[in-house]
Coordinates of C-alpha atoms and ligand atoms in Angstrom, one line a residue:
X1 CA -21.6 -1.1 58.7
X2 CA -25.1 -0.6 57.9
X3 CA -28.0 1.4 60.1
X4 CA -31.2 1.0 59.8
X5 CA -33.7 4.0 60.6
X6 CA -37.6 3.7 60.4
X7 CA -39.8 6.0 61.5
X8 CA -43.9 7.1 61.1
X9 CA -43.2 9.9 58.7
X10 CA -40.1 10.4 56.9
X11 CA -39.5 13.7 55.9
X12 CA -36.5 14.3 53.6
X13 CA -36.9 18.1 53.0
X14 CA -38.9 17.5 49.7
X15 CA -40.9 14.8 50.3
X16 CA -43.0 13.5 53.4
X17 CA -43.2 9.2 53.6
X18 CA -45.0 7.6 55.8
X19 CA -44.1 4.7 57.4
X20 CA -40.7 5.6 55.5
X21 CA -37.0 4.1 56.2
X22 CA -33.9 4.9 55.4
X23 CA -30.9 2.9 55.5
X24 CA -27.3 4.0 56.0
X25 CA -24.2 2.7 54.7
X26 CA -20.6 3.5 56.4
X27 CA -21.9 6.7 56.8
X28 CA -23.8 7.8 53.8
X29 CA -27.7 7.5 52.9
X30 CA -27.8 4.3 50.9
X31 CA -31.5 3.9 50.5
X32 CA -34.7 5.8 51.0
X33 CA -38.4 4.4 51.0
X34 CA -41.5 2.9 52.1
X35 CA -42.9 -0.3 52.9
X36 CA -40.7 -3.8 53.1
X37 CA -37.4 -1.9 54.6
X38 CA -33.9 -4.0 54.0
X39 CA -31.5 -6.2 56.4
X40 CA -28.9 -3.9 58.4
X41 CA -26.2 -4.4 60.9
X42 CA -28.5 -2.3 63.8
X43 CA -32.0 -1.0 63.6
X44 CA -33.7 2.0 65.3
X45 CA -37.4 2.0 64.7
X46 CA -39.7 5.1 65.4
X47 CA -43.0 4.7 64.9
X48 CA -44.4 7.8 67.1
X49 CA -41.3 10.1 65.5
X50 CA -41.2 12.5 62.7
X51 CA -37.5 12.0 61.2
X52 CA -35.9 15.0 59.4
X53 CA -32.8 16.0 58.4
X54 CA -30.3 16.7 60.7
X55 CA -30.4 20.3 61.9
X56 CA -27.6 22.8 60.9
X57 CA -26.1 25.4 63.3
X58 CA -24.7 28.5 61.2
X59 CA -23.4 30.3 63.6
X60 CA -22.0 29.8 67.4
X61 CA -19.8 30.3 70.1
X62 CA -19.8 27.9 72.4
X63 CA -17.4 29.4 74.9
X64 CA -20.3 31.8 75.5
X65 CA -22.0 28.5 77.4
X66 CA -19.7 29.5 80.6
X67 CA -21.1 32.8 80.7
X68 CA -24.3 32.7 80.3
X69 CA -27.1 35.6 82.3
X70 CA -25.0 38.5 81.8
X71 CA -26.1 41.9 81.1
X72 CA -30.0 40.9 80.6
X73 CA -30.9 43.9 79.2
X74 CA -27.8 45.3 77.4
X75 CA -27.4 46.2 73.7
X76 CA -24.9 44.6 71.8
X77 CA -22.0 47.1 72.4
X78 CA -22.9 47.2 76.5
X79 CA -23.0 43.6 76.7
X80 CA -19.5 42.9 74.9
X81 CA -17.8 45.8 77.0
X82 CA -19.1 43.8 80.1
X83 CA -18.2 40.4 79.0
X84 CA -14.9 40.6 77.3
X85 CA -12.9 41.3 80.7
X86 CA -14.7 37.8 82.0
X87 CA -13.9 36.0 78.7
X88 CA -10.1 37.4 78.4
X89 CA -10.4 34.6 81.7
X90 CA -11.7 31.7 79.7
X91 CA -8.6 28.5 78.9
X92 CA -8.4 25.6 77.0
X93 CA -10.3 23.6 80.1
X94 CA -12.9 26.5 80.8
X95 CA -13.2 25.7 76.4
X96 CA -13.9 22.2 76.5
X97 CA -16.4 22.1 79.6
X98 CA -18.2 25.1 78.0
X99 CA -18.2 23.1 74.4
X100 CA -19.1 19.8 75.9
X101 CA -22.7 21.8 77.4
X102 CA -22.8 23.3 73.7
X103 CA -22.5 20.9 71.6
X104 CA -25.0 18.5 74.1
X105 CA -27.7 20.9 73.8
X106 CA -27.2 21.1 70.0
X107 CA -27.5 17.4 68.9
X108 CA -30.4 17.0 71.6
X109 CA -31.9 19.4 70.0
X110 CA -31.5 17.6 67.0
X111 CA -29.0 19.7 65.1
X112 CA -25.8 17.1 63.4
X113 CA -24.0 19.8 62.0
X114 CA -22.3 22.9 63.4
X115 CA -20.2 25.9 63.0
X116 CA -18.3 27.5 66.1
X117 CA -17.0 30.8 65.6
X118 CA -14.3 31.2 68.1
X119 CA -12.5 34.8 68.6
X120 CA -11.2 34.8 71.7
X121 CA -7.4 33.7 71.7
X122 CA -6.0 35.5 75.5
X123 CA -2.2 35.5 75.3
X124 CA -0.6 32.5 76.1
X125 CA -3.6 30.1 76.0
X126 CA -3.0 27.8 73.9
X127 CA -4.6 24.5 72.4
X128 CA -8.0 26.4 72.2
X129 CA -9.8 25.4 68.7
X130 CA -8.2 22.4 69.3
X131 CA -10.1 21.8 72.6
X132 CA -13.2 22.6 70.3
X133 CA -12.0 19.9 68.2
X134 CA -11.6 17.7 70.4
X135 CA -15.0 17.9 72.0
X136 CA -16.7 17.8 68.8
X137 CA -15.0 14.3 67.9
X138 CA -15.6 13.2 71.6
X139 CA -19.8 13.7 71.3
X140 CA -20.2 13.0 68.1
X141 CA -20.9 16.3 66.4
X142 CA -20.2 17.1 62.8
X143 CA -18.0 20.0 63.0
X144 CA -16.8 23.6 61.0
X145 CA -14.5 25.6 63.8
X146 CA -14.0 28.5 62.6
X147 CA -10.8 30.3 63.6
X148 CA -12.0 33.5 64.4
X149 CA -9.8 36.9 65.5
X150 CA -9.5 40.3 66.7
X151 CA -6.8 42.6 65.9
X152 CA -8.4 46.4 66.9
X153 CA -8.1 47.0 70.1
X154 CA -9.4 50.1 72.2
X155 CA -6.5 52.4 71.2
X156 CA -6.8 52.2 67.8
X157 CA -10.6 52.8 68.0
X158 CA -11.8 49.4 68.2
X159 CA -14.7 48.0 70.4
X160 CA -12.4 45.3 72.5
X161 CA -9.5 45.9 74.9
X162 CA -5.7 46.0 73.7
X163 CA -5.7 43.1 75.7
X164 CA -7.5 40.9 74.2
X165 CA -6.4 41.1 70.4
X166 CA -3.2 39.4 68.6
X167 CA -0.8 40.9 66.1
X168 CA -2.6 40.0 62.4
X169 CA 0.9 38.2 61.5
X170 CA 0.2 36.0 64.4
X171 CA -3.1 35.5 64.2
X172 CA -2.7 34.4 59.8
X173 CA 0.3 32.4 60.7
X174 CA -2.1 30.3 63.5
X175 CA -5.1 30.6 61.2
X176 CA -3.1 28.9 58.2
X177 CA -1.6 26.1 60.6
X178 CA -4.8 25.6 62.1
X179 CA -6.5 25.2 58.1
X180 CA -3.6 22.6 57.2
X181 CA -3.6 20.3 60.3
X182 CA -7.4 19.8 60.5
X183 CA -9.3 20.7 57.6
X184 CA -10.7 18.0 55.6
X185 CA -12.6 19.1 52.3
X186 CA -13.4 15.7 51.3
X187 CA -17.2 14.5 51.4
X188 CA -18.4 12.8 54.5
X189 CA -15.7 15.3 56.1
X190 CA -16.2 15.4 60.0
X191 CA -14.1 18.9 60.3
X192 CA -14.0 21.8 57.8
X193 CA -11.9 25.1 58.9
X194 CA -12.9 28.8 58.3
X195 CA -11.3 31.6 58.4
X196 CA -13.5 34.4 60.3
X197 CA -12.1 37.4 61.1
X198 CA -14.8 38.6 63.8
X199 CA -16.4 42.0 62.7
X200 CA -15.4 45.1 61.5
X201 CA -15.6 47.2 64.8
X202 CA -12.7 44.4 66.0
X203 CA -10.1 44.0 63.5
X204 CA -8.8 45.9 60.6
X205 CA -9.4 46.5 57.2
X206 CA -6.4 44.8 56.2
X207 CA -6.6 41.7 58.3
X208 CA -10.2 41.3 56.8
X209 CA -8.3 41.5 53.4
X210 CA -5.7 39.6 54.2
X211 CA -7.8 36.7 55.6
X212 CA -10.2 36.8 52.8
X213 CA -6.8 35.9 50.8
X214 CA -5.7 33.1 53.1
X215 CA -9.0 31.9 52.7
X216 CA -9.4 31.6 48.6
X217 CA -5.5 30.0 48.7
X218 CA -6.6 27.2 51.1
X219 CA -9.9 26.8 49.4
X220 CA -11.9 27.4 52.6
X221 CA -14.9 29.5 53.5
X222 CA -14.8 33.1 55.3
X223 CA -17.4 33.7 58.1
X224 CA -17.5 36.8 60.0
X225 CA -20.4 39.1 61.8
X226 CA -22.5 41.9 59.8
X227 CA -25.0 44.2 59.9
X228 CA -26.3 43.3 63.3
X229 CA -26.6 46.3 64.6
X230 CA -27.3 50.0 64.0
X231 CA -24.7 51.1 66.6
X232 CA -22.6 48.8 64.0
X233 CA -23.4 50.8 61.2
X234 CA -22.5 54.0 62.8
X235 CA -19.4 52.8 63.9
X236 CA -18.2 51.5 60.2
X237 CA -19.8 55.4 58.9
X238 CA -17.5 57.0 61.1
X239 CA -14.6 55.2 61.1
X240 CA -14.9 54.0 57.2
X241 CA -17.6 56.4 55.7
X242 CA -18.9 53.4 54.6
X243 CA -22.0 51.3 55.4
X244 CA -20.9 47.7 56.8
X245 CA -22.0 45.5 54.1
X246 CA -20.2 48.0 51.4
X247 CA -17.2 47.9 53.3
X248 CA -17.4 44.4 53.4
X249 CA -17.6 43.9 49.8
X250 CA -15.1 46.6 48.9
X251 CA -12.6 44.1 51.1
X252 CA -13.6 41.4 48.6
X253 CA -15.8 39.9 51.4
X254 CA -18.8 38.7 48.9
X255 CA -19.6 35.1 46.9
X256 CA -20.6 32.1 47.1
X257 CA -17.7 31.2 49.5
X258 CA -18.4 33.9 52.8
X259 CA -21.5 34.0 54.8
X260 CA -22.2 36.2 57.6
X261 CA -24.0 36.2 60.9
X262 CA -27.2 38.7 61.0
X263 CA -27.3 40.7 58.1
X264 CA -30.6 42.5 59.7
X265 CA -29.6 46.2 58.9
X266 CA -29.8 46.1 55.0
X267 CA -30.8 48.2 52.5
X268 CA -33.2 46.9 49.2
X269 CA -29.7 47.3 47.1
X270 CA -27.7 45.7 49.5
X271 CA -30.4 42.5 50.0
X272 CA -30.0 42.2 46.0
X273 CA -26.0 42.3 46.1
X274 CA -26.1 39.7 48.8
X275 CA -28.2 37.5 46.8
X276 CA -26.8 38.3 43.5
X277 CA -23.4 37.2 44.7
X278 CA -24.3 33.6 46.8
X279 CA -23.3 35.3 50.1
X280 CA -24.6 33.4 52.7
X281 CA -26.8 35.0 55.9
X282 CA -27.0 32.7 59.1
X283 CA -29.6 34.3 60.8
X284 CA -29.9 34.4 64.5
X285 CA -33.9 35.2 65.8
X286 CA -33.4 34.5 69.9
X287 CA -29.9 36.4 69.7
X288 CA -31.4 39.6 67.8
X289 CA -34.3 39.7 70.2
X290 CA -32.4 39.0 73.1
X291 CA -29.9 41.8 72.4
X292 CA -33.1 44.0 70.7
X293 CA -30.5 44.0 67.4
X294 CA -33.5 44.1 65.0
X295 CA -35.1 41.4 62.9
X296 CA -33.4 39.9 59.7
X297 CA -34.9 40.5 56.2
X298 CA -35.5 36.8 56.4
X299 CA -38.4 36.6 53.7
X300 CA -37.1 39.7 51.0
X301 CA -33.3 37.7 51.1
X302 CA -35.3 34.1 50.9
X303 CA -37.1 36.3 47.7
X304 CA -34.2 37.4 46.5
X305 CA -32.5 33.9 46.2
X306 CA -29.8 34.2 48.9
X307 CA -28.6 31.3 50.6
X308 CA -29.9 31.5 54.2
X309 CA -29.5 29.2 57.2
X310 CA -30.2 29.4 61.2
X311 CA -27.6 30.0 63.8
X312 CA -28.1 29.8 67.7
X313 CA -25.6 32.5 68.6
X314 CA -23.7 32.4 71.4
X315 CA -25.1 31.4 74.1
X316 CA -24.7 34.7 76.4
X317 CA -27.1 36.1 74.0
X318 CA -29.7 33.1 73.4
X319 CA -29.1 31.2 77.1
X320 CA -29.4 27.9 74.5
X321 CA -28.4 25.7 71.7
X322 CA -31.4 24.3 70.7
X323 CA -31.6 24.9 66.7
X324 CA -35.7 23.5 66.8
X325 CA -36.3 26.8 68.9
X326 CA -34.6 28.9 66.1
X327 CA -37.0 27.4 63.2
X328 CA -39.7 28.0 65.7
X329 CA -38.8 31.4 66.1
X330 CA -37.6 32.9 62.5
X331 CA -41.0 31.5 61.3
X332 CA -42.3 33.7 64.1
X333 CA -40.4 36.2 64.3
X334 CA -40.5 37.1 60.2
X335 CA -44.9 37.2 60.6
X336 CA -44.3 39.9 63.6
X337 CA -42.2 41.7 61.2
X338 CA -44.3 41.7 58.2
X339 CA -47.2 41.7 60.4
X340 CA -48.5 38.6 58.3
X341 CA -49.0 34.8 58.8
X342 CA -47.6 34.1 55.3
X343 CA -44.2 35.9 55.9
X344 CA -42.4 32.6 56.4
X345 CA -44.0 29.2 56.5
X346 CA -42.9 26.6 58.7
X347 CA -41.4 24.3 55.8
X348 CA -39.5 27.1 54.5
X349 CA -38.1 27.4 58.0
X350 CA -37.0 23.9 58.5
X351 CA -35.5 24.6 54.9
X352 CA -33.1 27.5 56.6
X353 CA -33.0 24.6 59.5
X354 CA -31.3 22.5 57.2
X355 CA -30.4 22.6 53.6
X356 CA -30.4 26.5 54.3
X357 CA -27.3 25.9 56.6
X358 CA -25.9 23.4 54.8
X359 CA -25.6 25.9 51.7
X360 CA -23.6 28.4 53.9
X361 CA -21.5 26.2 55.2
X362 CA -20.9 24.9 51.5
X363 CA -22.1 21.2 52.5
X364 CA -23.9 19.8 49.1
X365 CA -23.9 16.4 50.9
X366 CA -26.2 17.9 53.7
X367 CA -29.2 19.1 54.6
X368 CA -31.8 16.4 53.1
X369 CA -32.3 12.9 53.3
X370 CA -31.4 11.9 49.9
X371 CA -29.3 9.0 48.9
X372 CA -25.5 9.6 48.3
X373 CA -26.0 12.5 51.2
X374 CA -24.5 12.4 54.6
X375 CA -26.4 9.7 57.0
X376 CA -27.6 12.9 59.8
X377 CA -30.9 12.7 60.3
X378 CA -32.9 14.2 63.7
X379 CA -36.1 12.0 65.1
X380 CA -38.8 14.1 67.2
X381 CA -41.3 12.7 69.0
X382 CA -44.8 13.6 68.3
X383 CA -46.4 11.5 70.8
X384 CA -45.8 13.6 73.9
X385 CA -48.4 16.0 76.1
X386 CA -46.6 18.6 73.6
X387 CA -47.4 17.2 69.9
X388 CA -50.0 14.2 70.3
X389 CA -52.7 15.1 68.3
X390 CA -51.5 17.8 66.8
X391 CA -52.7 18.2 62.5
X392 CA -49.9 18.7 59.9
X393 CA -46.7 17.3 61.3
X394 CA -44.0 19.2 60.2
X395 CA -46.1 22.3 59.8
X396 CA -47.3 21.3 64.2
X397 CA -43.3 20.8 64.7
X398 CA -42.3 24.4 64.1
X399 CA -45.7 25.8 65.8
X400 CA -45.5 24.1 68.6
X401 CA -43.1 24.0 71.7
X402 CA -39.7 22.8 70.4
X403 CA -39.8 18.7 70.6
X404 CA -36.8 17.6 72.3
X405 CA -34.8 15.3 69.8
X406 CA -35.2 11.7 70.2
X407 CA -33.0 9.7 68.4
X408 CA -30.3 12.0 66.5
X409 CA -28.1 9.9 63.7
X410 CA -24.3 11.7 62.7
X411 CA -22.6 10.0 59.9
X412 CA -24.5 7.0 60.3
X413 CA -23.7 6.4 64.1
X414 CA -26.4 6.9 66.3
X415 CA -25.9 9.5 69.2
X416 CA -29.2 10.2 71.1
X417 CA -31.1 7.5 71.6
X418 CA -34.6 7.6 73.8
X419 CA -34.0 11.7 73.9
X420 CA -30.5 10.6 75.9
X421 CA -27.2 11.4 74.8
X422 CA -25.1 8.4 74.5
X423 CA -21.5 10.2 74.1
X424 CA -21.5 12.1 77.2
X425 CA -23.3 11.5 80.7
X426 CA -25.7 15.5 80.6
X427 CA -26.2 15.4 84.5
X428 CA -22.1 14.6 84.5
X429 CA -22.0 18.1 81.9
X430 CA -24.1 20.3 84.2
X431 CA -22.4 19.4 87.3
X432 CA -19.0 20.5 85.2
X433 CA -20.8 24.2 83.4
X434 CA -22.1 24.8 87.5
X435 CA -18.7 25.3 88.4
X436 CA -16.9 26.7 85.8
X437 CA -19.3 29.3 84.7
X438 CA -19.1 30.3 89.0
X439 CA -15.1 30.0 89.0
X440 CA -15.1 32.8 85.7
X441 CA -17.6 34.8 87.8
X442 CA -15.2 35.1 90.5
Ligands
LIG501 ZN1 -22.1 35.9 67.0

């Protein structure tokens, strides 16, 4: 099965081709060029679109969707006392109408490839990541669930309620079932599991350890949340007399195969270490303003050679999924913070957009439009009141207003087509999100 995609400027990551093509085979980039394009099976030309990689979404949870407007002006700790009572609610149903909104927004926005970092297990729910799953086949979406956890509850000085957190023996025994039924390391795979423990004010020390260990046996990557805020940091001094991301490493949570969401409260030495050993950052601009977290050394860790990507969040803290906004914001958001218009240039931040993600998520066959890579590539349309006119394409695409995506390609097979989704009816999704999100509100 071959695809054929043409478009007015091509832009693989590295190189910008106009009046470029590229042609898919079963999945996989076969071709890339200008000029004379070959034969294929279907063809999708767009002249007035700049195509780009497909977009990568570091970090998520998409359960969040249903519960979306709470606590507007909270900090991070207020907001998650407030919403865990409504999300110890949340089923496998509430799951898959809240992913189905998620995972919409995210491919018209243009992003192919995602993570979900889901934490929230209530007793006896069952069939939860595998709702996720599910959804993620059913739209289309390239997907890395990531089996998160909490085992601290309130009593034993946590942030969540007792409630809400598993035994650790449970929560390994579901975490290793969940790594040999659905994870697939080959490349081209459509589902990659990782173990992600969800931050060190809600489970242990030794279920961080322990799942780190799971982790390297299976071969799989280890996700969790860091540094995101400084009520974080007090918490970790006062319970651990140690600063997060030295806890962290102490619990062999560093290299090349763990990447965390936020890192924004680090020192110099701790920027170094994190680049020095490959850990990954997926930073999260609309979250950390939203929630007034801080703003993520973006530039010093780029400096520094860490492997950085872009993450929506969850969407009680963002209100979207739309991973365009997010390079549109970290590019802005890093020149507020070094109060310069060099801090981060727009490539750089379709970079973390893309290959940037990619790298945390440990996908060498994403990110870029290169032949032998996977066939996910994101068309915006430049033609529109937004764009027309506008000088310096790619640069004008992070500047401007985020372009909805027009055509979006996973593994070869085309998705949204004309800026519409073609594996799930969006007015059908709204209707659905309406009433669920007003059934958890109660
Ligand atoms: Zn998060």
């Amino acid at each position: 099965m071959t695809l054929l995609l043409k478009a007015g400027l091509v832009y693989t990551g590295d190189r910008e081709v106009e009046g470029g093509w590229l042609l898919s085979r079963d999945g996989m980039i076969a071709e890339v060029g200008s000029g004379p394009a070959p034969r294929a099976d279907e063809v999708v030309d767009e002249p007035n679109c700049v195509a780009m990689p497909g977009l990568v979404n570091a970090h998520d949870h998409m359960y969040q969707w249903a519960t979306r407007g709470y606590v507007p002006d909270g900090t991070l700790f207020e907001w998650l006392r407030t919403l865990y009572p409504v999300w110890a609610r949340i089923d496998a149903d509430v799951l898959r109408v809240a992913a189905r909104a998620a995972m919409a927004r995210l491919l018209l926005s243009g992003c192919t490839l995602s993570t979900d970092h889901h934490y929230v297990f209530p007793h006896g729910r069952d069939g939860l990541l595998e709702a996720l799953i599910d959804i993620a086949r059913e739209l289309g979406l390239r997907f890395h669930p990531c089996r998160g956890s909490m085992s601290l509850g309130e009593s034993k000085g946590g942030l969540p309620p007792d409630s809400m957190v598993e035994k650790e023996d449970d929560i390994l025994a579901d975490t290793e079932a969940t790594i040999k039924h659905f994870h697939d390391p080959e490349p081209g795979s459509m589902c990659r599991v990782v173990v992600a423990p969800c931050s060190p004010f809600s489970v242990t020390p030794e279920l961080m350890r322990d799942s780190a260990a799971l982790a390297r046996k299976h071969d799989v990557r280890l996700h969790t949340h860091l540094a995101e805020t400084l009520d974080e940091e007090k918490f970790c001094m006062e319970k651990f007399g140690m600063r997060p991301y030295e806890l962290m490493e102490d619990l062999g949570w560093a290299g090349a195969d763990v990447w965390y969401a936020h890192g924004i409260h680090l020192s110099d030495a701790e920027v170094d270490r994190v680049a020095e050993t490959s850990t990954g950052i997926a930073h999260c601009p609309s979250s950390n303003m939203r929630l007034g977290a801080g703003a993520c050394r973006v530039e010093e860790l780029v400096r520094a050679g860490a492997r950085v990507g872009l993450g929506v969040d969850g969407s009680a803290s963002n209100e979207d999924a739309n991973l365009a906004m997010e390079a549109h914001q970290a590019m802005l958001l890093a020149r507020v913070r070094a109060s310069s218009p060099r801090a981060l240039d727009a490539r750089t931040a379709w970079r973390l957009a893309t290959r940037g993600g990619a790298a945390c998520l440990g996908r060498e066959d994403c990110g870029s439009l290169e032949v032998g890579k996977c066939a996910d590539v994101a068309c915006f349309r430049v033609d529109d009141l937004a764009h027309a006119g506008i000088q310096d394409l790619v640069a004008g695409l992070a500047l401007a207003p985020p372009a909805r995506a027009q055509t979006v390609i996973v593994n070869g097979r085309v998705v949204v087509r004309e800026g519409r989704l073609l594996t799930g009816d969006e007015d059908e999704i709204a209707r659905e999100i309406a009433a669920t999100s007003a059934r958890l509100a109660g």
